[in-house]
Amino acid sequence: MSEVSVLARRIWDVLVERGFDPVLRRGGGDAASYKEETGVAPPAEAVELWSVLGGRDILGMDLEGAQSAGRWCAARADEAESSGPGVPYEELDGSSDGAVRMVWWDRGWCPLHASADWAVAVDTHPGAKGQVGQVIFCDLDVDCDREAVWGSVAEFLRDVLAVVSSDALIVENGFGLLDHVDNWTCTVLMAVRELGLARRDGRPIPLPGIDHPKP
């Protein structure tokens, strides 16, 4: 099995071992359904992830399956493309380091998690200083950054595994929560993002009880 499949299975096993069975929230679908919706083939790493955790709720962080990811991506891309060519929103900061293209949404971004507020996606159409396969975080306000946080899907999953394995994790009403050093409470998604940003920027992890996962 690939590293992505191994990590996804390990996340599943940890959740089950701890009594937090991942709940199926959305239908899975397959890679063909994603391409039918978007016109773009999904990245191989996303397909591997979907085969184990597609459509699952990880303590409040819903992961997409192929069908839901395709529908969401196509809808956002249609919104972006209908606004005209080039950069649809001049207010958008894009990626300040040039790793992510400065657009509202791109069909080359395959969402692993998506909501009305945020998306985490595999980037197959990176900026000039980015790399194919990087995983980006998008705050969907028009004046917010799109930023490359993880180098790959495997790196993203290592951070998910570190968060759900942590003894500091508290689960309330099915939602995973962790304390931040700045005195606020992180959801699973925000904790995974904080872990990724800390590694990327070479600074201490602001989540007590969690260490950087080994490569």
Short mmCIF file of N, CA and C in Angstrom, two decimals, residues 87-158:
data_model
loop_
_atom_site.label_atom_id
_atom_site.label_comp_id
_atom_site.label_asym_id
_atom_site.label_seq_id
_atom_site.Cartn_x
_atom_site.Cartn_y
_atom_site.Cartn_z
N VAL A 87 -7.68 37.25 -13.03
CA VAL A 87 -7.86 37.24 -11.58
C VAL A 87 -9.26 37.76 -11.29
N PRO A 88 -10.20 36.88 -10.87
CA PRO A 88 -11.59 37.31 -10.72
C PRO A 88 -11.80 38.36 -9.63
N TYR A 89 -11.01 38.30 -8.57
CA TYR A 89 -11.22 39.20 -7.44
C TYR A 89 -9.90 39.92 -7.14
N GLU A 90 -9.84 41.19 -7.46
CA GLU A 90 -8.58 41.92 -7.25
C GLU A 90 -8.22 42.03 -5.78
N GLU A 91 -9.23 41.91 -4.90
CA GLU A 91 -8.95 42.02 -3.47
C GLU A 91 -8.19 40.81 -2.94
N LEU A 92 -8.28 39.70 -3.65
CA LEU A 92 -7.70 38.46 -3.14
C LEU A 92 -6.19 38.55 -3.05
N ASP A 93 -5.63 38.22 -1.90
CA ASP A 93 -4.19 38.29 -1.71
C ASP A 93 -3.47 37.15 -2.43
N GLY A 94 -4.18 36.04 -2.63
CA GLY A 94 -3.50 34.88 -3.20
C GLY A 94 -2.46 34.37 -2.22
N SER A 95 -1.39 33.82 -2.70
CA SER A 95 -0.32 33.32 -1.85
C SER A 95 0.82 34.33 -1.86
N SER A 96 1.13 34.88 -0.71
CA SER A 96 2.14 35.93 -0.65
C SER A 96 3.53 35.45 -1.07
N ASP A 97 3.78 34.14 -0.98
CA ASP A 97 5.09 33.62 -1.37
C ASP A 97 5.10 33.09 -2.81
N GLY A 98 4.01 33.25 -3.53
CA GLY A 98 3.96 32.82 -4.92
C GLY A 98 3.69 31.35 -5.13
N ALA A 99 3.41 30.59 -4.05
CA ALA A 99 3.19 29.15 -4.19
C ALA A 99 1.81 28.82 -4.73
N VAL A 100 0.82 29.69 -4.47
CA VAL A 100 -0.55 29.43 -4.88
C VAL A 100 -1.02 30.54 -5.80
N ARG A 101 -1.72 30.19 -6.85
CA ARG A 101 -2.22 31.16 -7.81
C ARG A 101 -3.27 32.07 -7.17
N MET A 102 -3.28 33.34 -7.60
CA MET A 102 -4.18 34.32 -7.02
C MET A 102 -5.52 34.32 -7.76
N VAL A 103 -6.33 33.32 -7.45
CA VAL A 103 -7.67 33.20 -8.03
C VAL A 103 -8.63 32.79 -6.92
N TRP A 104 -9.93 33.00 -7.18
CA TRP A 104 -10.94 32.62 -6.19
C TRP A 104 -10.98 31.11 -6.02
N TRP A 105 -11.08 30.39 -7.14
CA TRP A 105 -11.01 28.93 -7.10
C TRP A 105 -10.51 28.45 -8.45
N ASP A 106 -9.93 27.26 -8.47
CA ASP A 106 -9.35 26.71 -9.68
C ASP A 106 -9.77 25.25 -9.80
N ARG A 107 -10.11 24.82 -11.01
CA ARG A 107 -10.50 23.42 -11.20
C ARG A 107 -9.36 22.45 -10.90
N GLY A 108 -8.16 22.97 -10.84
CA GLY A 108 -7.01 22.15 -10.48
C GLY A 108 -6.80 21.99 -8.98
N TRP A 109 -7.74 22.50 -8.19
CA TRP A 109 -7.69 22.32 -6.74
C TRP A 109 -8.74 21.28 -6.36
N CYS A 110 -8.30 20.15 -5.89
CA CYS A 110 -9.20 19.04 -5.54
C CYS A 110 -9.46 19.06 -4.04
N PRO A 111 -10.68 19.38 -3.60
CA PRO A 111 -10.95 19.56 -2.18
C PRO A 111 -10.95 18.25 -1.39
N LEU A 112 -10.21 18.25 -0.30
CA LEU A 112 -10.24 17.15 0.66
C LEU A 112 -11.23 17.44 1.78
N HIS A 113 -11.37 18.71 2.10
CA HIS A 113 -12.37 19.20 3.06
C HIS A 113 -12.91 20.49 2.49
N ALA A 114 -14.21 20.67 2.57
CA ALA A 114 -14.81 21.89 2.03
C ALA A 114 -16.05 22.25 2.81
N SER A 115 -16.23 23.55 3.04
CA SER A 115 -17.42 24.04 3.71
C SER A 115 -17.73 25.41 3.12
N ALA A 116 -18.66 26.11 3.71
CA ALA A 116 -18.98 27.46 3.25
C ALA A 116 -17.87 28.44 3.61
N ASP A 117 -17.01 28.07 4.54
CA ASP A 117 -16.00 29.01 5.06
C ASP A 117 -14.57 28.68 4.62
N TRP A 118 -14.23 27.39 4.60
CA TRP A 118 -12.85 26.97 4.34
C TRP A 118 -12.80 25.79 3.40
N ALA A 119 -11.66 25.62 2.79
CA ALA A 119 -11.39 24.42 2.00
C ALA A 119 -9.93 24.04 2.15
N VAL A 120 -9.69 22.73 2.16
CA VAL A 120 -8.34 22.18 2.09
C VAL A 120 -8.29 21.36 0.81
N ALA A 121 -7.33 21.63 -0.06
CA ALA A 121 -7.35 21.01 -1.39
C ALA A 121 -5.97 20.63 -1.87
N VAL A 122 -5.92 19.57 -2.68
CA VAL A 122 -4.70 19.20 -3.38
C VAL A 122 -4.56 20.11 -4.60
N ASP A 123 -3.42 20.74 -4.73
CA ASP A 123 -3.20 21.74 -5.78
C ASP A 123 -2.44 21.12 -6.95
N THR A 124 -3.14 20.93 -8.09
CA THR A 124 -2.47 20.42 -9.28
C THR A 124 -2.17 21.53 -10.28
N HIS A 125 -2.46 22.77 -9.91
CA HIS A 125 -2.19 23.93 -10.77
C HIS A 125 -1.57 25.02 -9.91
N PRO A 126 -0.34 24.78 -9.41
CA PRO A 126 0.25 25.70 -8.42
C PRO A 126 0.75 26.99 -9.04
N GLY A 127 1.11 27.91 -8.15
CA GLY A 127 1.75 29.14 -8.57
C GLY A 127 3.19 28.88 -8.99
N ALA A 128 3.86 29.95 -9.43
CA ALA A 128 5.21 29.83 -9.98
C ALA A 128 6.20 29.23 -8.98
N LYS A 129 5.97 29.47 -7.68
CA LYS A 129 6.91 28.97 -6.67
C LYS A 129 6.34 27.80 -5.88
N GLY A 130 5.22 27.25 -6.35
CA GLY A 130 4.63 26.10 -5.69
C GLY A 130 5.03 24.80 -6.36
N GLN A 131 4.43 23.71 -5.88
CA GLN A 131 4.71 22.39 -6.45
C GLN A 131 3.41 21.63 -6.63
N VAL A 132 3.33 20.87 -7.70
CA VAL A 132 2.15 20.03 -7.94
C VAL A 132 2.01 19.03 -6.79
N GLY A 133 0.81 18.92 -6.26
CA GLY A 133 0.56 17.99 -5.16
C GLY A 133 0.60 18.63 -3.80
N GLN A 134 1.00 19.92 -3.71
CA GLN A 134 0.95 20.59 -2.41
C GLN A 134 -0.50 20.68 -1.95
N VAL A 135 -0.70 20.77 -0.66
CA VAL A 135 -2.05 20.87 -0.11
C VAL A 135 -2.24 22.27 0.44
N ILE A 136 -3.28 22.93 -0.02
CA ILE A 136 -3.48 24.34 0.30
C ILE A 136 -4.68 24.52 1.23
N PHE A 137 -4.64 25.60 1.99
CA PHE A 137 -5.75 26.01 2.84
C PHE A 137 -6.33 27.29 2.28
N CYS A 138 -7.63 27.32 2.04
CA CYS A 138 -8.30 28.49 1.50
C CYS A 138 -9.36 28.98 2.48
N ASP A 139 -9.18 30.17 2.98
CA ASP A 139 -10.26 30.87 3.67
C ASP A 139 -11.07 31.54 2.56
N LEU A 140 -12.35 31.24 2.48
CA LEU A 140 -13.12 31.63 1.31
C LEU A 140 -13.66 33.06 1.34
N ASP A 141 -13.25 33.87 2.31
CA ASP A 141 -13.49 35.30 2.19
C ASP A 141 -12.65 35.83 1.02
N VAL A 142 -13.20 36.79 0.27
CA VAL A 142 -12.51 37.22 -0.94
C VAL A 142 -11.21 37.96 -0.67
N ASP A 143 -11.01 38.45 0.54
CA ASP A 143 -9.79 39.21 0.81
C ASP A 143 -8.78 38.41 1.64
N CYS A 144 -8.91 37.09 1.63
CA CYS A 144 -8.01 36.25 2.43
C CYS A 144 -7.07 35.44 1.54
N ASP A 145 -5.97 35.02 2.14
CA ASP A 145 -4.95 34.26 1.43
C ASP A 145 -5.42 32.85 1.08
N ARG A 146 -4.85 32.35 0.02
CA ARG A 146 -4.80 30.92 -0.23
C ARG A 146 -3.35 30.56 0.02
N GLU A 147 -3.08 29.60 0.88
CA GLU A 147 -1.70 29.34 1.25
C GLU A 147 -1.36 27.85 1.19
N ALA A 148 -0.15 27.56 0.72
CA ALA A 148 0.34 26.19 0.70
C ALA A 148 0.83 25.85 2.10
N VAL A 149 0.17 24.91 2.76
CA VAL A 149 0.51 24.56 4.14
C VAL A 149 1.27 23.24 4.22
N TRP A 150 0.88 22.26 3.39
CA TRP A 150 1.48 20.93 3.42
C TRP A 150 2.10 20.62 2.07
N GLY A 151 3.20 19.90 2.07
CA GLY A 151 3.87 19.57 0.83
C GLY A 151 3.20 18.48 0.03
N SER A 152 2.33 17.69 0.69
CA SER A 152 1.68 16.57 0.03
C SER A 152 0.49 16.12 0.85
N VAL A 153 -0.32 15.25 0.26
CA VAL A 153 -1.45 14.67 1.00
C VAL A 153 -0.94 13.84 2.18
N ALA A 154 0.16 13.13 1.98
CA ALA A 154 0.72 12.34 3.08
C ALA A 154 1.10 13.22 4.26
N GLU A 155 1.69 14.37 3.99
CA GLU A 155 2.07 15.29 5.07
C GLU A 155 0.83 15.80 5.80
N PHE A 156 -0.21 16.12 5.05
CA PHE A 156 -1.48 16.53 5.65
C PHE A 156 -2.03 15.43 6.55
N LEU A 157 -2.01 14.18 6.07
CA LEU A 157 -2.55 13.08 6.86
C LEU A 157 -1.71 12.78 8.10
N ARG A 158 -0.40 12.99 8.02
CA ARG A 158 0.41 12.82 9.23
C ARG A 158 -0.02 13.79 10.31
#
